[in-house]
Coordinates of C-alpha atoms and ligand atoms in Angstrom, one line a residue:
M26 CA -33.0 44.0 36.0
R27 CA -35.7 46.2 36.7
K28 CA -37.7 45.1 33.2
V29 CA -37.5 41.9 34.0
P30 CA -40.5 40.2 36.1
G31 CA -38.7 37.6 38.4
R32 CA -37.0 38.6 41.4
F33 CA -33.3 38.3 42.0
I34 CA -32.0 37.3 45.1
T35 CA -28.4 36.7 46.9
L36 CA -27.5 35.0 49.9
E37 CA -24.1 36.5 51.1
G38 CA -22.1 35.5 54.5
G39 CA -19.0 33.7 55.5
E40 CA -18.3 30.1 55.2
G41 CA -20.3 27.7 57.2
A42 CA -23.1 30.6 57.8
G43 CA -25.8 28.9 56.2
K44 CA -26.2 29.8 52.9
S45 CA -26.8 26.4 50.9
T46 CA -29.0 25.2 54.1
Q47 CA -31.6 28.2 53.5
L48 CA -30.8 28.5 49.9
A49 CA -33.1 24.9 49.8
L50 CA -35.5 26.0 52.7
L51 CA -36.3 29.6 51.5
A52 CA -36.8 28.1 47.6
A53 CA -39.6 25.5 49.2
A54 CA -41.3 28.1 51.4
L55 CA -41.7 30.1 48.2
N56 CA -42.7 27.2 46.4
R57 CA -45.5 26.9 48.7
R58 CA -46.7 29.7 48.1
G59 CA -47.1 29.2 44.5
I60 CA -43.8 30.5 43.4
E61 CA -41.5 29.3 40.5
V62 CA -37.8 29.3 42.2
V63 CA -34.5 29.1 40.5
T64 CA -31.6 27.9 43.2
T65 CA -27.8 28.3 41.7
R66 CA -24.9 29.4 43.3
E67 CA -21.4 31.2 42.3
P68 CA -19.2 30.7 41.5
G69 CA -20.5 28.2 39.1
G70 CA -24.3 28.0 38.0
S71 CA -23.6 27.2 34.5
P72 CA -21.9 24.6 33.0
G73 CA -18.9 26.8 31.8
A74 CA -18.9 28.7 35.3
E75 CA -18.7 25.0 36.6
D76 CA -15.6 24.5 34.7
I77 CA -14.1 28.1 36.4
R78 CA -15.0 27.2 39.6
A79 CA -13.0 23.9 39.2
L80 CA -10.4 26.6 38.1
L81 CA -11.2 28.7 41.3
L82 CA -11.5 26.4 43.8
T83 CA -8.5 23.8 43.4
G84 CA -4.6 24.0 43.9
E85 CA -2.2 26.1 46.5
H86 CA -3.4 29.4 48.1
E87 CA -0.8 31.2 45.2
R88 CA -2.1 29.7 42.5
W89 CA -4.4 32.5 41.3
T90 CA -4.0 36.6 42.1
A91 CA -6.8 38.2 43.9
R92 CA -7.0 40.1 40.2
A93 CA -6.5 36.9 38.1
E94 CA -9.6 35.5 40.4
M95 CA -11.8 38.4 39.8
L96 CA -11.4 38.3 36.0
L97 CA -12.1 34.4 36.3
L98 CA -15.1 35.0 38.8
A99 CA -16.3 38.1 35.8
A100 CA -16.1 35.4 32.9
A101 CA -17.9 33.0 35.1
R102 CA -20.7 35.4 35.9
N103 CA -21.3 36.4 32.8
D104 CA -21.7 33.0 31.7
H105 CA -24.2 32.6 34.7
L106 CA -25.9 35.3 33.7
S107 CA -26.5 34.6 30.3
K108 CA -26.8 31.0 30.4
L109 CA -29.3 30.8 33.6
I110 CA -30.1 33.9 35.8
L111 CA -31.4 36.3 33.2
P112 CA -33.6 33.5 31.3
A113 CA -35.3 32.6 34.5
L114 CA -35.9 36.1 35.6
A115 CA -37.3 36.7 32.0
R116 CA -40.1 34.3 32.5
G117 CA -41.1 35.5 35.5
A118 CA -39.3 32.8 38.1
W119 CA -37.1 34.2 41.2
V120 CA -33.8 33.3 41.3
I121 CA -32.0 32.6 44.7
C122 CA -28.3 32.4 44.5
D123 CA -25.7 31.4 46.8
R124 CA -23.0 34.3 46.5
F125 CA -22.6 36.7 43.7
I126 CA -21.1 40.0 42.9
D127 CA -20.7 40.9 47.1
S128 CA -18.3 38.2 47.7
T129 CA -16.0 39.2 45.0
R130 CA -16.2 42.5 46.6
A131 CA -15.5 40.7 49.7
Y132 CA -13.2 38.3 48.9
Q133 CA -11.0 39.8 46.2
G134 CA -11.5 43.3 47.3
S135 CA -11.6 43.7 51.4
A136 CA -9.8 40.5 52.2
G137 CA -7.6 40.4 48.9
G138 CA -6.6 44.0 48.5
L139 CA -8.6 45.0 45.1
H140 CA -10.2 48.6 44.9
D141 CA -14.2 48.1 45.2
E142 CA -14.3 50.6 42.2
E143 CA -12.0 48.4 39.7
I144 CA -14.1 45.6 40.9
M145 CA -17.4 47.1 40.0
A146 CA -15.9 48.5 36.4
V147 CA -15.4 44.7 35.8
H148 CA -18.5 44.1 36.9
R149 CA -20.3 46.5 34.6
I150 CA -17.8 45.3 31.5
A151 CA -18.4 41.9 32.3
C152 CA -22.2 41.8 33.7
A153 CA -23.7 45.3 32.5
G154 CA -23.4 45.6 36.5
I155 CA -26.8 44.0 37.0
M156 CA -27.1 43.9 40.8
P157 CA -29.5 41.6 43.3
D158 CA -32.8 42.8 43.9
R159 CA -32.3 41.9 47.3
T160 CA -29.3 40.7 49.3
F161 CA -29.6 38.6 52.4
Y162 CA -26.3 39.2 54.5
L163 CA -26.7 36.1 56.8
K164 CA -24.8 36.9 60.0
L165 CA -23.1 34.2 62.4
P166 CA -20.4 34.5 64.7
A167 CA -17.1 33.8 62.4
H168 CA -15.9 31.2 65.3
V169 CA -20.0 29.2 65.1
A170 CA -19.6 29.5 61.2
L171 CA -16.0 28.1 60.7
A172 CA -17.1 25.2 63.2
R173 CA -19.9 24.2 61.3
A174 CA -18.1 24.3 58.6
R175 CA -15.3 22.3 59.9
A176 CA -17.9 19.8 61.6
R177 CA -18.9 18.9 58.0
D178 CA -15.6 18.9 56.1
G179 CA -13.4 18.2 58.8
N180 CA -9.9 19.3 57.7
K181 CA -10.5 19.2 53.8
N182 CA -10.3 22.9 52.7
D183 CA -10.4 24.4 49.2
R184 CA -8.2 27.7 48.1
F185 CA -10.6 29.6 50.6
G186 CA -11.4 28.4 53.4
S187 CA -7.9 27.5 54.5
R188 CA -7.1 31.2 54.9
D189 CA -6.2 32.7 58.4
T190 CA -8.3 34.5 60.8
R191 CA -7.2 37.9 59.6
Y192 CA -8.3 37.1 56.1
H193 CA -12.1 36.2 57.9
D194 CA -12.2 39.2 59.6
R195 CA -12.0 41.4 56.5
L196 CA -14.9 39.8 55.0
I197 CA -16.7 40.1 57.8
D198 CA -16.1 43.7 58.0
F199 CA -17.1 44.1 54.2
F200 CA -20.4 43.0 54.7
D201 CA -21.2 44.9 57.9
Q202 CA -20.1 47.6 56.1
L203 CA -22.0 46.8 53.1
L204 CA -25.1 46.7 55.3
K205 CA -24.8 50.8 56.1
T206 CA -23.8 51.4 52.3
E207 CA -26.3 49.8 50.7
S208 CA -29.0 49.6 52.9
V209 CA -31.9 49.5 50.8
R210 CA -30.5 46.1 49.0
V211 CA -28.9 44.5 51.7
F212 CA -30.5 43.4 54.7
G213 CA -28.6 41.6 57.6
V214 CA -30.7 38.5 58.7
D215 CA -29.5 36.5 62.4
A216 CA -28.3 33.5 61.1
C217 CA -28.2 31.6 64.8
G218 CA -30.3 29.1 66.4
E219 CA -32.4 26.4 64.4
S220 CA -32.6 26.6 60.6
E221 CA -36.4 26.8 60.2
S222 CA -36.5 29.7 62.4
I223 CA -33.8 31.6 59.8
T224 CA -35.9 30.7 56.9
D225 CA -39.0 32.5 58.9
R226 CA -36.8 35.6 59.4
L227 CA -35.8 35.3 55.6
M228 CA -39.6 35.3 54.9
D229 CA -40.1 38.2 56.9
A230 CA -38.0 40.1 55.3
L231 CA -40.0 39.6 51.7
R232 CA -43.3 39.9 52.8
D233 CA -43.6 43.3 50.9
W234 CA -43.2 40.8 48.0
L235 CA -45.5 38.8 48.7
Ligands
Z5A12 N1 -15.8 33.0 46.3 C1 -14.7 34.1 46.0 O1 -13.9 34.2 46.4 N2 -15.1 35.2 45.2 C2 -16.6 35.2 44.6 O2 -17.1 36.0 44.1 C3 -17.4 34.2 45.0 C4 -16.9 33.4 45.9 C5 -18.8 33.9 44.5 C6 -16.9 28.9 47.6 O3 -17.0 28.2 48.5 C7 -15.9 29.8 47.5 O4 -15.4 30.9 47.0 C8 -16.1 30.5 48.8 C9 -15.7 31.8 48.9 C10 -15.4 32.2 47.0 N3 -15.1 30.1 49.9 N4 -15.0 30.3 50.9 N5 -15.1 30.4 52.0 P1 -18.1 27.2 48.3 O5 -19.3 27.0 47.5 O6 -17.6 25.8 48.7 O7 -18.9 27.4 49.9 P2 -19.2 28.5 50.9 O8 -20.0 29.7 50.0 O9 -18.2 29.4 51.9 O10 -20.4 28.2 51.4 P3 -20.1 26.7 52.7 O11 -19.0 26.6 53.1 O12 -20.8 25.5 52.1 O13 -21.2 27.2 53.9 P4 -22.7 27.5 53.7 O14 -23.2 27.5 52.4 O15 -22.9 28.8 54.2 O16 -23.1 26.8 55.0 P5 -24.3 25.5 54.9 O17 -23.5 24.1 54.1 O18 -25.5 25.7 54.5 O19 -23.8 25.0 55.9 C11 -23.0 24.9 57.2 C12 -23.0 23.6 58.0 O20 -23.7 24.1 59.1 C13 -23.7 22.4 57.2 O21 -22.8 21.0 57.7 C14 -25.4 22.5 57.7 O22 -25.7 21.3 58.1 C15 -24.9 22.9 59.1 N6 -25.7 24.3 59.7 C16 -26.8 25.0 58.6 N7 -27.9 25.4 59.2 C17 -27.5 25.5 60.6 C18 -27.9 25.5 61.7 N8 -28.9 26.4 61.7 N9 -27.7 25.3 63.1 C19 -26.9 24.5 63.0 N10 -26.2 23.5 61.8 C20 -26.4 24.4 60.4

């Protein structure tokens, strides 16, 4: 990663934390500074990975085991990196991605029962172990985030959004822990308040690159 000129930024957090909103606002703020930005998301981001996304998000809870999800996500991520992310970074663009490997560690790992070591081993095989340059964990109390998602989606849920509170608590625990164990890469950002204020906090946390 260090050999390519672009910057690879990921946004992480629970459902409804405001990642998609901040993806667009942060890209616009960086564009105003003259930076080419590519925005993308996971699962998905390339045509092949979007096909895998449809497999992952639809159907019953029990459709896939956590291990099968991890393997599908790894295949999707390989395609996404090869076809979109790495070419963009190579030409000097900044890439902002809504979720990446840390979501697999949180959802399939911490909440799904797989060990972090095996997830990272698969990531090394599928994606050469490529990690983001910087990750922002959008911190919002779970009940606020879920209320926002419910207000947006009503009772329409995908395979992940409809899981119980304990599952969501384990996700939050993972991200809180990541702030401590990978503190050079992962930054916590308060995701409460007006959207524009949150974007200002993100830009502030990028000032060493600007
Ligand atoms: N998943 C996985 O298991 N393993 C993996 O490795 C990966 C993913 C990569 C993808 O879901 C699911 O895949 C995800 C984990 C799993 N499921 N869950 N849960 P997705 O892509 O459909 O959705 P999501 O990633 O969970 O995000 P989301 O629900 O779309 O939320 P968001 O992007 O964080 O929030 P938002 O859409 O920007 O905002 C939510 C609402 O709040 C919306 O109506 C906004 O207008 C509103 N909003 C946003 N900001 C504010 C502020 N500041 N104030 C008030 N209202 C706001």
